[in-house]
Structures are given as structure tokens and as C-alpha cells.
One Martini backbone bead per residue (centre of mass of N, CA, C, O) as a GRO file, in nm:
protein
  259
    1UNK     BB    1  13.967  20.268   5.837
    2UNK     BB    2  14.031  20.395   6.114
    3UNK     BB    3  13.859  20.152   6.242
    4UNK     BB    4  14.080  19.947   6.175
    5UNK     BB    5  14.302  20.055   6.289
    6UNK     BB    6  14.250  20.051   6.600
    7UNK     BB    7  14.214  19.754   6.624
    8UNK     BB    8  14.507  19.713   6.531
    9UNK     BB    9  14.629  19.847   6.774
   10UNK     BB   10  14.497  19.697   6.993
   11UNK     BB   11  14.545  19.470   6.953
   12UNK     BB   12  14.881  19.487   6.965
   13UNK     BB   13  14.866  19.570   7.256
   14UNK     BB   14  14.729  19.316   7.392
   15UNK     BB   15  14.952  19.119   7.242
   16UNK     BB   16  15.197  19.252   7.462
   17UNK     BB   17  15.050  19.245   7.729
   18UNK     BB   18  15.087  18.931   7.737
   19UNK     BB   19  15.379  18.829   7.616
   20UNK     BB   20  15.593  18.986   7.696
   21UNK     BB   21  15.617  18.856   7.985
   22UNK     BB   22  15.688  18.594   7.857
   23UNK     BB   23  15.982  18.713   7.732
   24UNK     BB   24  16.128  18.790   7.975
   25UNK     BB   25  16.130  18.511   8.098
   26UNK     BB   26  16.276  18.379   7.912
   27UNK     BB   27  16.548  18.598   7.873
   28UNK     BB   28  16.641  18.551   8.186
   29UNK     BB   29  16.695  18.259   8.200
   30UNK     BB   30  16.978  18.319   8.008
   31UNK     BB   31  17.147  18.453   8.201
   32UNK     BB   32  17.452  18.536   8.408
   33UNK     BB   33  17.351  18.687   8.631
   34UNK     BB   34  17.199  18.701   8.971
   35UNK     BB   35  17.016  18.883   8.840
   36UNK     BB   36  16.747  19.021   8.709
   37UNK     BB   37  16.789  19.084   8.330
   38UNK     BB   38  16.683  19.354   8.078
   39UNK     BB   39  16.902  19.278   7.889
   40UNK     BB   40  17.110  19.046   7.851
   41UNK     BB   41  17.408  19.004   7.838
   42UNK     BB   42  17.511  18.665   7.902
   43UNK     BB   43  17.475  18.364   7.831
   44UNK     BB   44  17.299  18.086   8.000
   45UNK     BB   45  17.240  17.744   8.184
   46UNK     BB   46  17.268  17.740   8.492
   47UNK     BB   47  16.953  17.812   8.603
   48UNK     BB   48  16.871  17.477   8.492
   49UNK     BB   49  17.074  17.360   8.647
   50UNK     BB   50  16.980  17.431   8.948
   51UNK     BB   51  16.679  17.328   8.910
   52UNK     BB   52  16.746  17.034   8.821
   53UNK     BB   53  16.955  17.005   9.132
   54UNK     BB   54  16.714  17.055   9.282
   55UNK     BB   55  16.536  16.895   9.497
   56UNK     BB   56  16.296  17.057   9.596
   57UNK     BB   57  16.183  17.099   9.295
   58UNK     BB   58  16.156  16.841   9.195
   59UNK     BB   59  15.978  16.714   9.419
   60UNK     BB   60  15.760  16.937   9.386
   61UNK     BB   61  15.722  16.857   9.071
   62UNK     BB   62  15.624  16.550   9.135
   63UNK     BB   63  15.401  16.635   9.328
   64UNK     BB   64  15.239  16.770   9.127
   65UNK     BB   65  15.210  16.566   8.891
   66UNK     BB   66  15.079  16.346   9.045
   67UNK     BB   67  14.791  16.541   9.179
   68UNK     BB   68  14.724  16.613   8.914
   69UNK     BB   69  14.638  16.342   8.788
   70UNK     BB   70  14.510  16.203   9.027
   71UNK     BB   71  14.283  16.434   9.051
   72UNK     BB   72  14.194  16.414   8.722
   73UNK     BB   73  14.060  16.104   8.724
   74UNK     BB   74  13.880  16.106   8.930
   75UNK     BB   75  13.707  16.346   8.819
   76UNK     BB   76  13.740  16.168   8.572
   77UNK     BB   77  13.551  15.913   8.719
   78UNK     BB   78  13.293  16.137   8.841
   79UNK     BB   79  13.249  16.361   8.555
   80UNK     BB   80  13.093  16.184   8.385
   81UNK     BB   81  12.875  16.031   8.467
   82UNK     BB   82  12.719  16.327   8.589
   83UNK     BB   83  12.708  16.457   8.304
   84UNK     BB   84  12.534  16.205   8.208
   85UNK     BB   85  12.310  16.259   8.417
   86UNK     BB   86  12.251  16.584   8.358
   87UNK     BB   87  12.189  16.535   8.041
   88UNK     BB   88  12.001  16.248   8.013
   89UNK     BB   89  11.842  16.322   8.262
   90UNK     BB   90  11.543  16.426   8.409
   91UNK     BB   91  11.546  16.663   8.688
   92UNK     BB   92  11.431  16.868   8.928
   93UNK     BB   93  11.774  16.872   9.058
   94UNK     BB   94  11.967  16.977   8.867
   95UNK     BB   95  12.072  17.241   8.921
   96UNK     BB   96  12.139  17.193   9.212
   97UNK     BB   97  12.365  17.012   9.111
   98UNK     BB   98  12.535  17.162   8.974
   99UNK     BB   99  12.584  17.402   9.164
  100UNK     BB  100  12.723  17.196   9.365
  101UNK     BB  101  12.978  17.132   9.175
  102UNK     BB  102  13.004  17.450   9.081
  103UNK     BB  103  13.128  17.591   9.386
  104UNK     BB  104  13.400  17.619   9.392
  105UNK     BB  105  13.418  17.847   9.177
  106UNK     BB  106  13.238  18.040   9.392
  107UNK     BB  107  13.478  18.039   9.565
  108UNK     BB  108  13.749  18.136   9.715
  109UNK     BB  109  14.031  18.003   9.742
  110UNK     BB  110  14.105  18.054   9.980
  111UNK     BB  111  13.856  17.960  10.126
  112UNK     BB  112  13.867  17.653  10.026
  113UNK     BB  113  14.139  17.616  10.179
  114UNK     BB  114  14.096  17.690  10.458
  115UNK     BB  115  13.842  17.458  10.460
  116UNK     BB  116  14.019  17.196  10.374
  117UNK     BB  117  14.229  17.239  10.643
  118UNK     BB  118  13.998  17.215  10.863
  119UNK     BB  119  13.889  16.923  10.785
  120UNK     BB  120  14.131  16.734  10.674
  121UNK     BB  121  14.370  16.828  10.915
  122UNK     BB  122  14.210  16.896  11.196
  123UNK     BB  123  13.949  16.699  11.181
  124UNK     BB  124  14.082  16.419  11.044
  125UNK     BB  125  14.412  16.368  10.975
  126UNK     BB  126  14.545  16.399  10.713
  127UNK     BB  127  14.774  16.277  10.492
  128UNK     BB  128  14.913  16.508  10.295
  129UNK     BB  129  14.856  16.328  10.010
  130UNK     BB  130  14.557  16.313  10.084
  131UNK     BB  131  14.463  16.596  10.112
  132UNK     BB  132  14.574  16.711   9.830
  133UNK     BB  133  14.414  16.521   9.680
  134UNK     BB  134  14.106  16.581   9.783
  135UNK     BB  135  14.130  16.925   9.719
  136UNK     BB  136  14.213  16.860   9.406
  137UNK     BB  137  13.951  16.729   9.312
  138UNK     BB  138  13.730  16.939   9.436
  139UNK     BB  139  13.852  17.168   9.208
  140UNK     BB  140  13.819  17.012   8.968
  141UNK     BB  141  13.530  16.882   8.891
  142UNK     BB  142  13.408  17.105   8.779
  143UNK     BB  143  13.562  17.115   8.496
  144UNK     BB  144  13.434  16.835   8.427
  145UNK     BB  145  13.164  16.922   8.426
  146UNK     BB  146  13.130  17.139   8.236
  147UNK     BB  147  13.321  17.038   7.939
  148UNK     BB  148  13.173  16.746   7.991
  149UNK     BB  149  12.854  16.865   7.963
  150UNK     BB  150  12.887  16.999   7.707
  151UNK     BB  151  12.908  16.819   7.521
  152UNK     BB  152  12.652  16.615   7.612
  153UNK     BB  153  12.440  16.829   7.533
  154UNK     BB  154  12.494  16.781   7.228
  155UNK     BB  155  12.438  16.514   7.214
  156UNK     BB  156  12.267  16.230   7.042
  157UNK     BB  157  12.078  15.971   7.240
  158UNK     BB  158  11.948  15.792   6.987
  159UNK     BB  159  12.148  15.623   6.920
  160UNK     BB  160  12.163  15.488   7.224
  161UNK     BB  161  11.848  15.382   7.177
  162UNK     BB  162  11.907  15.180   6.944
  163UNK     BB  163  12.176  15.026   7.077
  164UNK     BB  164  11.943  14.892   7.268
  165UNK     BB  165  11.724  14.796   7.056
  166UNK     BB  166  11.970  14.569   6.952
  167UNK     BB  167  12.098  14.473   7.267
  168UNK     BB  168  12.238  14.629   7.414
  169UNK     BB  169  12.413  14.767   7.661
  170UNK     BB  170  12.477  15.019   7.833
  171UNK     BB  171  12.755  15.018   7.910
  172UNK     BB  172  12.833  14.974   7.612
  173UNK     BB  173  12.705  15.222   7.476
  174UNK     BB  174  12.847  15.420   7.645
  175UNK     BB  175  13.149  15.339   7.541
  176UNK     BB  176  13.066  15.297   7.190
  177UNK     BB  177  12.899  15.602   7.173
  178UNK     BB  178  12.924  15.860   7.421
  179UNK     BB  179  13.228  15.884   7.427
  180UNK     BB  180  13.340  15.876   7.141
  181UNK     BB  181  13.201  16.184   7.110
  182UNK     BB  182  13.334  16.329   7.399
  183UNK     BB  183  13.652  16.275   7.372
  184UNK     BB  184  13.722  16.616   7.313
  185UNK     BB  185  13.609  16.706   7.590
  186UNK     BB  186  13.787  16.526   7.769
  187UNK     BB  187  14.053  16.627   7.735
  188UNK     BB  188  14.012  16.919   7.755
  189UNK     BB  189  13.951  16.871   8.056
  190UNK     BB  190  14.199  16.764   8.140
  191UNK     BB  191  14.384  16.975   8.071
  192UNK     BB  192  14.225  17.238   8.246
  193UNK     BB  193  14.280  17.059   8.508
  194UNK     BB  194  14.563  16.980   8.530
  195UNK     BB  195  14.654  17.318   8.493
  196UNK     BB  196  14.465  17.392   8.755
  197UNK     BB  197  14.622  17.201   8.951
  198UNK     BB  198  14.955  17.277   8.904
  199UNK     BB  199  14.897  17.591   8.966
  200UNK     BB  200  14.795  17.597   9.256
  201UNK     BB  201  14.781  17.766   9.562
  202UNK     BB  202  14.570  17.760   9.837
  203UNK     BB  203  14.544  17.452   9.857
  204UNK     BB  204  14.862  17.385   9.839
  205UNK     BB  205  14.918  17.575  10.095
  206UNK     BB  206  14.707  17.460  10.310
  207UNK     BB  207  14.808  17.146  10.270
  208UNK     BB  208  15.103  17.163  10.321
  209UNK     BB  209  15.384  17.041  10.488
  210UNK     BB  210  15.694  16.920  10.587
  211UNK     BB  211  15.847  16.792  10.301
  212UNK     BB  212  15.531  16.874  10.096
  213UNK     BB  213  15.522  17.025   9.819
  214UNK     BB  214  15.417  17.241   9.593
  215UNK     BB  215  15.541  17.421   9.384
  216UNK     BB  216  15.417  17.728   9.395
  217UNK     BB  217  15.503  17.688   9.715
  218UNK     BB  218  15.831  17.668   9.623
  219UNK     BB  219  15.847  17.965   9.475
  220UNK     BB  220  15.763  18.142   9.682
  221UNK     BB  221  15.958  18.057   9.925
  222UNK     BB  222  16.197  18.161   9.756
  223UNK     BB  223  16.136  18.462   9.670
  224UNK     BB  224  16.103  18.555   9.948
  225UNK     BB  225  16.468  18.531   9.958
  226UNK     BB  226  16.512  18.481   9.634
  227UNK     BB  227  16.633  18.673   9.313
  228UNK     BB  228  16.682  18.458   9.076
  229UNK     BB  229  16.634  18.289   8.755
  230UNK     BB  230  16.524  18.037   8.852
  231UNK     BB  231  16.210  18.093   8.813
  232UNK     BB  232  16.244  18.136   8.486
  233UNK     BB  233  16.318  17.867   8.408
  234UNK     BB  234  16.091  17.714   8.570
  235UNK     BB  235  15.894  17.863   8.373
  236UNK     BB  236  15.936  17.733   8.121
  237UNK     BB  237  15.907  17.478   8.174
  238UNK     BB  238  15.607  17.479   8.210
  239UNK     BB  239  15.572  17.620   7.937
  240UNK     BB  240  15.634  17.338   7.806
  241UNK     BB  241  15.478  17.120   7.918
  242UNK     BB  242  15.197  17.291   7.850
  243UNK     BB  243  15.265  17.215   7.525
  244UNK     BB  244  15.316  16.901   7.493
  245UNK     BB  245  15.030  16.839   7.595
  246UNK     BB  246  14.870  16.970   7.356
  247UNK     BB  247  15.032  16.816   7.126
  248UNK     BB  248  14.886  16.558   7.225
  249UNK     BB  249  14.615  16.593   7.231
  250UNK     BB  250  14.583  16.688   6.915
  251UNK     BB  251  14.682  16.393   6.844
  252UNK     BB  252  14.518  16.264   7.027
  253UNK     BB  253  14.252  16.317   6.843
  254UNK     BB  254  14.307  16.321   6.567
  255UNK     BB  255  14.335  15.957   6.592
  256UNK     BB  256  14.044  15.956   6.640
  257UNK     BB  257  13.888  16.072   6.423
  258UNK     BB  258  14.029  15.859   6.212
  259UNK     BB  259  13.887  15.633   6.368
   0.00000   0.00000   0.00000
């Protein structure tokens, strides 16, 4: 009994721990004082209306939204095919091709963008939304190649070698029967690629120009000189949309499923 009371005090201190500050900014978003303050005197929507007529932030936020998805379909047009032959086929050389995908995972983001900055802005010179795109595509691939490798690697791919034996074409058994079935890894790695992608920082840092930059990149830059619940909005915001994401794709997984 005193252990589970324990575990029990354990579990809410930690689930204090992770949402409290999550409650925080929720809550001084709608302050109306100009300094940060909880618990706030009086309701406002202020810092929402200047967050949203802020052109730095909309642009920054257009261009998050942009290479976060145009960089996470890149990665899922290479990280599924490559999935599915690191998953499909013995090679003697897969750990060391695994590895080399997952390579980006294994190295500090700070040192990652460092590295990307000198060959892509440097040594290439290449314009700041092709560089971002590059940037951020190869740090996506690799949760592509994890989340739907693990699919790949459960999948019984007797099915497809049926239905070549019945006529089908490779490519064909690949759309209607590999991929419907790793559908739901292959959203959720969509979903985990996309918000970690529109959250980075060191790469988006060091590959931003001059009137080009991305959302993280242009929140630290406020805060440097100005502290005041205008984040705090921006902030709420964020995560009303990867929960809206989120809700979307468990309806199109149902939607699939029941398909």
C-alpha cells in the first residue's frame, strides 16, 4: 500500500513537473500587463493580435511551415523506399547503411549546423531557402528511416511475393499492399518528422539569411531585446497546431484503417 502510494505521489509530482510550465504560458498569454506575470491581474488578447499582425513572426512562421513539410515529404519520398530495402533485402552492408542515415541523430545539432553552414552557405553558396530545405531534409531522413523501418521490419512480406506469383508488378504490390500497411507508421514518422523540424534550431540558425529566417530563430531574437508574453501567445499557438495535426492524422489513420 505505501508503495503505491509512492508511485502515486511519484507519477503527480512528475506530471507537475512536465505540464506546470506548460500551464504557465498558457496562462500569461492572455495577461495584459507588458512584463510576464502569473497568476495575471486582467484578461487580454493583445499579445495574440500583435503576434498575428507581427509581419516578422507570420513570415517566419509561413516559412517554418513551408520547409518543415517540404523537407518532411522529401525525406518520406527517400526514407521509405530505403526503409523498405534495408528492411526487404539481406545486405551485408546494412547495419553500416542504417548507421550511415542515422548518422545525423549521433552528432550535437550545434555541430550538425555548424557543418552545414560551411559546405552548403560557404562552400556551395547556395540560396538561404534552398540551403534550409537541404539543411532540414537531412536531419528529417533519419526519423524517417527509424519510425517506418520499424513498421517495415514487422511486415510479412509474403503477402507481396503472392502477389508477384499472381502477376502483379513489383511496383504495384509495393502501393497496394506494403505501404497500406505501414500507413500508420509511416503518418506517425510524417507527424514526428514535421515537428521537429519546425522546432530546430541549431540548423535553422545557421543556415538563415538576412530577411529569411525561421520561427525559432526569429523567437530567440526577440527575446533577446524584449521580454513580454507576446511569446507566450506565439507559444500557445504552436501547440494548438501540432495538436490539431495530431488530431488530423488519427482521423486519417481511422479513416484508413476502416478502409
Amino acid at each position: 500500500m505505501r508503495k503505491q502510494r509512492g508511485m502515486t505521489i511519484i507519477a503527480v509530482l512528475v506530471f507537475a513537473f512536465l505540464f506546470l510550465p506548460l500551464v504557465v504560458i498558457v496562462v500569461t498569454s492572455f495577461g495584459k500587463s507588458a512584463t510576464i506575470q502569473f497568476p495575471i491581474e486582467e484578461f487580454s488578447l493583445d499579445w495574440y493580435k500583435k503576434a498575428l499582425s507581427s509581419e516578422t513572426f507570420m513570415s517566419s512562421f509561413k516559412l517554418s511551415l513551408s520547409i518543415g513539410i517540404g523537407a518532411t515529404l522529401l525525406a518520406l519520398l527517400v526514407g521509405v523506399p530505403a526503409s523498405y530495402a534495408l528492411s526487404r533485402y539481406s545486405m551485408k552492408s546494412k547495419n553500416i547503411l542504417k548507421s550511415f542515415f542515422l548518422s545525423p541523430t549521433m552528432i550535437p545539432g550545434i555541430v550538425v549546423g555548424y557543418s552545414l553552414f560551411q559546405f552548403v552557405v560557404i562552400r556551395l553558396n547556395l540560396p538561404v531557402i534552398q540551403g534550409l530545405l537541404i539543411g532540414h531534409f537531412l536531419i528529417s531522413l533519419p526519423y524517417i528511416i527509424r519510425v517506418v523501418g520499424s513498421s517495415m521490419e514487422q511486415l510479412d512480406f509474403s503477402m507481396e511475393e503472392v502477389a508477384w506469383t499472381l502477376g502483379c508488378t513489383r511496383p504495384r504490390a509495393f502501393m497496394k499492399i506494403v505501404l497500406p500497411n505501414v500507413s500508420s507508421g509511416i503518418f506517425a514518422a510524417f507527424m514526428l518528422t514535421f515537428v521537429n523540424s519546425f522546432n530546430n534550431v541549431p540548423v535553422s540558425m545557421f543556415l538563415s539569411g538576412p530577411g529569411v529566417t525561421m520561427l525559432p530563430t526569429s523567437l530567440l531574437s526577440y527575446i533577446e531585446y524584449t521580454y513580454d508574453p507576446t511569446v507566450s501567445a506565439i507559444s500557445v499557438m504552436i501547440m494548438l497546431l501540432t495538436i490539431l495535426l495530431m488530431f488530423i492524422i488519427e482521423k486519417t489513420l481511422g479513416l484508413a484503417s476502416i478502409a
